[in-house]
Structure formats: C-alpha cells, structure tokens
Amino acid sequence: MVLLHVKHGDESQFLLETTGRVSIEDLTQEVTKIYNGRLKVQRLCAEMESLAEHGIFLPPNMQGLTDEQIEELKLTDEWAKKCIPSGGSTFKKDDIGRRNGHAPNEKMKQVLKATVEEAKAVISKKQVEANVCVTTCMVKDALDQLRGAVMIVYPMGLPPYDPIRMEFENKEDLSGTQAALEIVEEPEAQLWWAAKELKRTNQLSDYVGKNEKTKIIIKIQKKGQGAPAREPVISSEEHKQMILFYHRRQEELKKLEENDDDSFLDSEWADSHALKRHFHGVKDIKWRPR
C-alpha cells in the first residue's frame, strides 16, 4: 500500500493508505471527502460543547439581545418548550447571547462531552504523529456518534435553525465565515506532489512508480492557487535536532579549548619554577681560573 501524508498548506491533516493503481480522480474524491468531513466534525464538536454548556440555539431574531430588549419587543422562543433535554435542564446564561441558557443536567452534559472528545480524537492531527490512517468510514462513524449523542440528550430534536441540526442535515450556511474558506469543494480540488499537479486522468503509479511500499506527502488545495510550496529537504524536527547538535558541539569544543589553555598555562608555570629551582644560587658561584 502507498501511504499518503495529506497536507493543506504547511499543516498536516491526516494519513491515508491507498494503492498505486488508484486513479487520481477517485483519490481526489476520497481525500476531499475525508478532508471536508474532518472539518464538519470539528464544527459540530465546537457547537456541541456550547450546547452542553448553554442549551439550544435562540431564534435568529432573539440572538444578541438583552432580556430587557426581548421583553420589550415581546419575543418568545417557541422551541424552548419543545426541545427540553432528557432529565431536565439547569440554567447557565450564555454571555454571547446565542443560546437560551437551559443546559442539560450534569449526566446528559457528560454524554455530549464524552462523545465530542472521542470524535475529536478520531480526526485529530495527532493521528499523523501516531502513524494512524484515517478513512471515510472513520469520519462517518464519528459523525454518527455525535448525532446519536444529540438524540439521546434531545430526543425531540433541535430547532431547525440550530447549527448542529443544520450540519447533520447538510444545510449549514457558512457564507462569510472562516470555516467557508477552509472547505475545498470536490470539483475545485487539486492534489499536488513534489510541485507537480496530479492530473485526474492519470493513476497514482504514473507519478510514484510501481513500488507499493512508498510514503509521499501530497497537498490538497483549490484550483487556481498555483503550485504549493515545496516541502523542505529536512523536516522542522530534524532541523531543530541539527541546531541542538551543533550548539552542543560548539560548547564541547569551547570547553576543550579552555582546558587546553589551562594545561598550557599550568605547564608554563611548572617549567618556569623548575628553571628557577635549577639555577637557584648560580649567582653565588665563583669561577676560578685554572
């Protein structure tokens, strides 16, 4: 199997196992699906952490308003009575004014948080360091687990405008957000390796050869962005180790030079005193002619 280390820009994303016989068309679709799926899991985890702390989303016309403004405008949250968490709720005001503050009880909160932590571990970039590959099935399982946890805590469902429900239904509106810039739509996706664009009409083996025991770094990006920056000849960690080695070597050489200087001075001092002892009293010797 060919091992792919997928990056976006200079950031590691995930590892993927494939074969040299795979078409670049199929590979691009798979890489893009995992890449965007991981982003969806990240967005859901962030919103579910807020759900656990502050309850469901407020209606759009009530968000950001103070209690006095809501009362003055006579606005009501019709979904608050429908979307009650299992086991009741505890009030914890959302200072941002996005959620209604009726959070799940401690037991249900832990159901949400534990599931979030498990999902985050699956799509974590630390999987690269652990040499663990990610698959589309793993991402799908993480999404299913998150959906299941929400159904346990909110069996009646969430309001149609809640971003968590919209994510699960693939109706999320990310326009104007940083999250929208991170997504790479499949038709616009390009894969690059060694500053070469991988053409969709080719196979991976056309670029990396027939060796199935190969590990390469590929980069995913949108069309029209040009060739991504080449990977450094040595990694940042290797560069760091080289600098540390050089620094230690310099310190060792410096100590050796200091020791040599001290030895030389000690030797000079010893020689001078030996000469003094040898010639001590020479001035008192009287020479007599023969």
XYZ file of C-alpha atoms in Angstrom:
290
model
C 0.000 0.000 0.000
C 1.090 3.558 -0.725
C 0.964 5.761 2.381
C -0.123 9.342 1.760
C 0.603 12.135 4.209
C -2.062 14.689 3.299
C -1.378 18.363 3.962
C -3.247 21.611 3.356
C -0.734 24.395 3.045
C 2.044 23.558 5.501
C -0.276 21.880 8.025
C -0.534 18.128 8.356
C -4.089 16.814 8.066
C -4.174 13.015 8.048
C -2.614 9.796 6.760
C -4.330 7.723 4.083
C -3.490 4.297 2.725
C -4.143 3.647 -0.957
C -2.688 1.770 -3.910
C -0.608 2.893 -6.850
C -3.324 1.627 -9.176
C -5.888 4.121 -7.895
C -6.968 6.790 -10.364
C -6.249 10.372 -9.390
C -9.962 11.080 -9.969
C -11.017 8.559 -7.296
C -8.152 9.576 -4.996
C -9.104 13.256 -5.216
C -12.693 12.433 -4.296
C -11.625 10.321 -1.328
C -9.078 12.816 0.001
C -11.571 15.680 -0.374
C -14.336 13.730 1.365
C -12.114 12.960 4.359
C -10.706 16.487 4.467
C -14.134 18.183 4.429
C -15.596 15.522 6.721
C -12.970 16.274 9.356
C -13.868 19.973 9.144
C -17.554 19.120 9.687
C -16.669 17.041 12.757
C -14.631 19.962 14.117
C -17.516 22.408 13.628
C -20.002 20.027 15.239
C -17.737 19.414 18.225
C -17.403 23.153 18.843
C -21.174 23.703 18.694
C -21.948 20.637 20.819
C -19.624 21.901 23.536
C -21.713 25.097 23.572
C -24.910 23.030 23.541
C -23.725 21.140 26.629
C -22.995 24.398 28.461
C -25.852 26.690 27.365
C -28.626 24.680 25.694
C -30.263 25.109 22.296
C -29.825 27.975 19.836
C -32.067 31.007 20.233
C -34.273 32.057 17.303
C -32.299 34.348 14.943
C -34.426 37.395 15.898
C -33.550 36.950 19.589
C -29.820 36.385 19.357
C -27.600 39.052 20.887
C -30.483 40.833 22.618
C -30.680 41.512 26.332
C -33.538 40.131 28.444
C -34.999 43.644 28.644
C -34.946 44.035 24.858
C -36.592 40.634 24.368
C -39.300 41.558 26.856
C -39.794 44.979 25.320
C -40.125 43.515 21.829
C -42.369 40.732 23.193
C -40.320 37.999 21.534
C -40.798 34.366 22.511
C -38.757 31.219 21.950
C -41.362 28.715 20.765
C -38.833 25.882 20.512
C -37.680 26.212 24.131
C -40.717 24.246 25.374
C -40.334 21.575 22.683
C -36.571 20.977 22.979
C -36.162 20.091 26.645
C -33.101 17.929 27.414
C -33.596 14.483 28.929
C -33.706 14.627 32.730
C -34.465 18.336 32.783
C -32.230 21.367 32.488
C -30.122 23.710 34.589
C -29.832 27.381 33.734
C -26.485 28.786 32.691
C -26.704 32.064 30.831
C -24.903 32.377 27.516
C -22.993 35.656 27.706
C -22.652 35.721 23.917
C -26.433 35.608 23.558
C -26.562 32.751 21.042
C -28.151 30.001 23.164
C -31.099 30.041 25.567
C -29.147 29.058 28.704
C -31.245 25.953 29.536
C -28.388 23.465 29.577
C -28.678 19.694 30.061
C -28.153 18.303 33.545
C -24.702 17.094 34.523
C -25.272 13.488 33.426
C -26.500 14.447 29.945
C -23.784 17.076 29.663
C -21.185 14.359 30.143
C -22.818 12.257 27.404
C -22.294 15.118 24.963
C -18.791 15.993 26.129
C -17.510 12.404 26.181
C -18.762 11.825 22.637
C -17.193 15.080 21.491
C -13.816 14.071 22.909
C -13.975 10.694 21.164
C -14.842 12.303 17.832
C -12.077 14.883 18.183
C -9.554 12.111 18.845
C -10.540 10.317 15.621
C -9.924 13.346 13.396
C -7.049 14.827 15.414
C -3.859 15.795 13.579
C -2.032 13.835 16.286
C -3.076 10.729 14.377
C -0.296 11.599 11.921
C 2.308 11.510 14.696
C 0.851 8.202 15.909
C 1.058 6.823 12.351
C -2.702 6.106 12.324
C -4.501 6.324 8.993
C -7.949 7.921 8.674
C -10.684 6.588 6.408
C -14.044 7.854 5.189
C -15.679 5.204 7.396
C -13.928 6.556 10.481
C -15.164 10.081 9.744
C -18.705 8.802 9.095
C -18.658 6.840 12.363
C -17.577 9.957 14.257
C -20.478 11.919 12.731
C -22.936 9.123 13.560
C -21.746 9.024 17.171
C -22.206 12.784 17.510
C -25.696 12.532 16.015
C -26.548 9.702 18.405
C -25.420 11.658 21.453
C -27.593 14.630 20.488
C -30.594 12.310 20.027
C -30.041 10.818 23.492
C -29.937 14.225 25.178
C -32.573 15.873 22.951
C -34.958 13.080 21.849
C -37.414 15.670 20.499
C -34.686 17.055 18.246
C -33.232 20.550 17.903
C -34.719 23.697 16.337
C -34.392 23.802 12.530
C -32.138 26.871 12.798
C -29.728 25.293 15.292
C -26.342 24.937 13.530
C -25.939 21.390 14.889
C -29.139 20.204 13.225
C -28.232 22.105 10.060
C -24.827 20.381 9.967
C -26.406 16.946 10.341
C -28.847 17.740 7.534
C -26.075 19.266 5.371
C -27.914 22.587 5.321
C -25.256 24.596 7.121
C -24.799 28.182 5.959
C -21.124 29.103 6.313
C -21.126 32.098 3.979
C -18.910 34.904 5.209
C -17.145 32.744 7.798
C -13.593 31.491 8.151
C -14.973 27.951 8.051
C -16.195 28.534 4.497
C -12.674 29.447 3.375
C -11.275 26.185 4.743
C -13.616 23.946 2.739
C -12.354 22.571 -0.577
C -15.253 21.568 -2.806
C -14.545 18.345 -4.704
C -14.898 19.813 -8.250
C -12.403 22.540 -7.275
C -9.939 20.233 -5.518
C -6.418 19.594 -6.790
C -3.784 17.225 -5.460
C -0.083 18.068 -5.712
C 3.076 16.078 -5.106
C 6.660 17.336 -5.426
C 5.393 20.563 -7.036
C 3.538 18.521 -9.681
C -0.210 18.634 -10.149
C -1.674 15.124 -10.157
C -3.857 15.002 -13.262
C -7.205 13.329 -12.711
C -6.875 11.313 -15.912
C -3.771 9.507 -14.606
C -3.099 6.879 -11.980
C -1.016 7.450 -8.860
C 1.602 4.986 -10.164
C 2.238 7.323 -13.113
C 3.897 9.643 -10.600
C 5.305 7.448 -7.830
C 6.098 4.276 -9.784
C 5.084 0.678 -9.124
C 6.542 0.437 -5.602
C 3.620 -0.140 -3.246
C 5.770 0.466 -0.150
C 6.085 4.199 -0.656
C 5.277 7.150 1.573
C 4.732 10.544 -0.027
C 3.410 13.942 1.013
C 0.543 15.238 -1.088
C -1.186 18.590 -0.746
C -4.825 19.417 -1.342
C -5.885 22.870 -2.444
C -8.330 24.728 -4.644
C -7.826 25.217 -8.365
C -6.170 28.433 -9.446
C -3.924 28.780 -6.401
C -0.799 27.672 -8.267
C 1.772 25.165 -7.143
C 2.085 24.878 -3.356
C 5.422 25.492 -1.695
C 7.882 22.615 -1.893
C 8.476 20.569 1.182
C 11.828 21.317 2.899
C 14.610 18.781 2.332
C 14.617 18.128 6.069
C 11.681 18.360 8.418
C 11.332 21.074 11.055
C 12.011 18.488 13.780
C 15.184 17.295 12.020
C 16.281 20.921 11.609
C 15.705 21.510 15.321
C 17.772 18.453 16.247
C 20.599 19.593 13.939
C 20.675 23.021 15.597
C 20.765 21.418 19.050
C 23.577 19.079 17.971
C 25.572 21.993 16.525
C 25.076 24.007 19.711
C 26.207 21.117 21.924
C 29.233 20.524 19.685
C 30.226 24.181 19.911
C 30.003 24.028 23.703
C 32.151 20.895 23.782
C 34.820 22.478 21.554
C 34.786 25.600 23.675
C 35.393 23.546 26.834
C 38.213 21.627 25.133
C 39.896 24.897 24.146
C 39.574 26.217 27.693
C 41.061 23.004 29.090
C 43.975 23.189 26.619
C 44.662 26.797 27.599
C 44.621 25.888 31.274
C 47.007 22.953 30.643
C 49.373 25.198 28.714
C 49.403 27.821 31.472
C 49.964 25.146 34.130
C 52.818 23.713 32.087
C 54.415 27.142 31.612
C 54.144 27.871 35.317
C 55.723 24.489 36.195
C 58.585 24.940 33.707
C 59.426 28.433 34.963
C 59.574 27.262 38.564
C 61.708 24.272 37.630
C 64.221 26.566 35.927
C 64.286 28.807 38.957
C 64.986 25.838 41.205
C 67.693 24.536 38.851
C 69.536 27.809 38.632
C 68.925 28.874 42.199
C 72.153 30.125 43.669
C 74.070 30.295 40.370
C 74.948 33.933 41.036
C 76.852 32.823 44.156
C 79.186 30.524 42.236
C 82.779 31.882 41.965
C 84.737 30.932 38.932
C 88.471 30.346 39.431
C 90.964 30.390 36.588
C 92.898 27.146 36.005
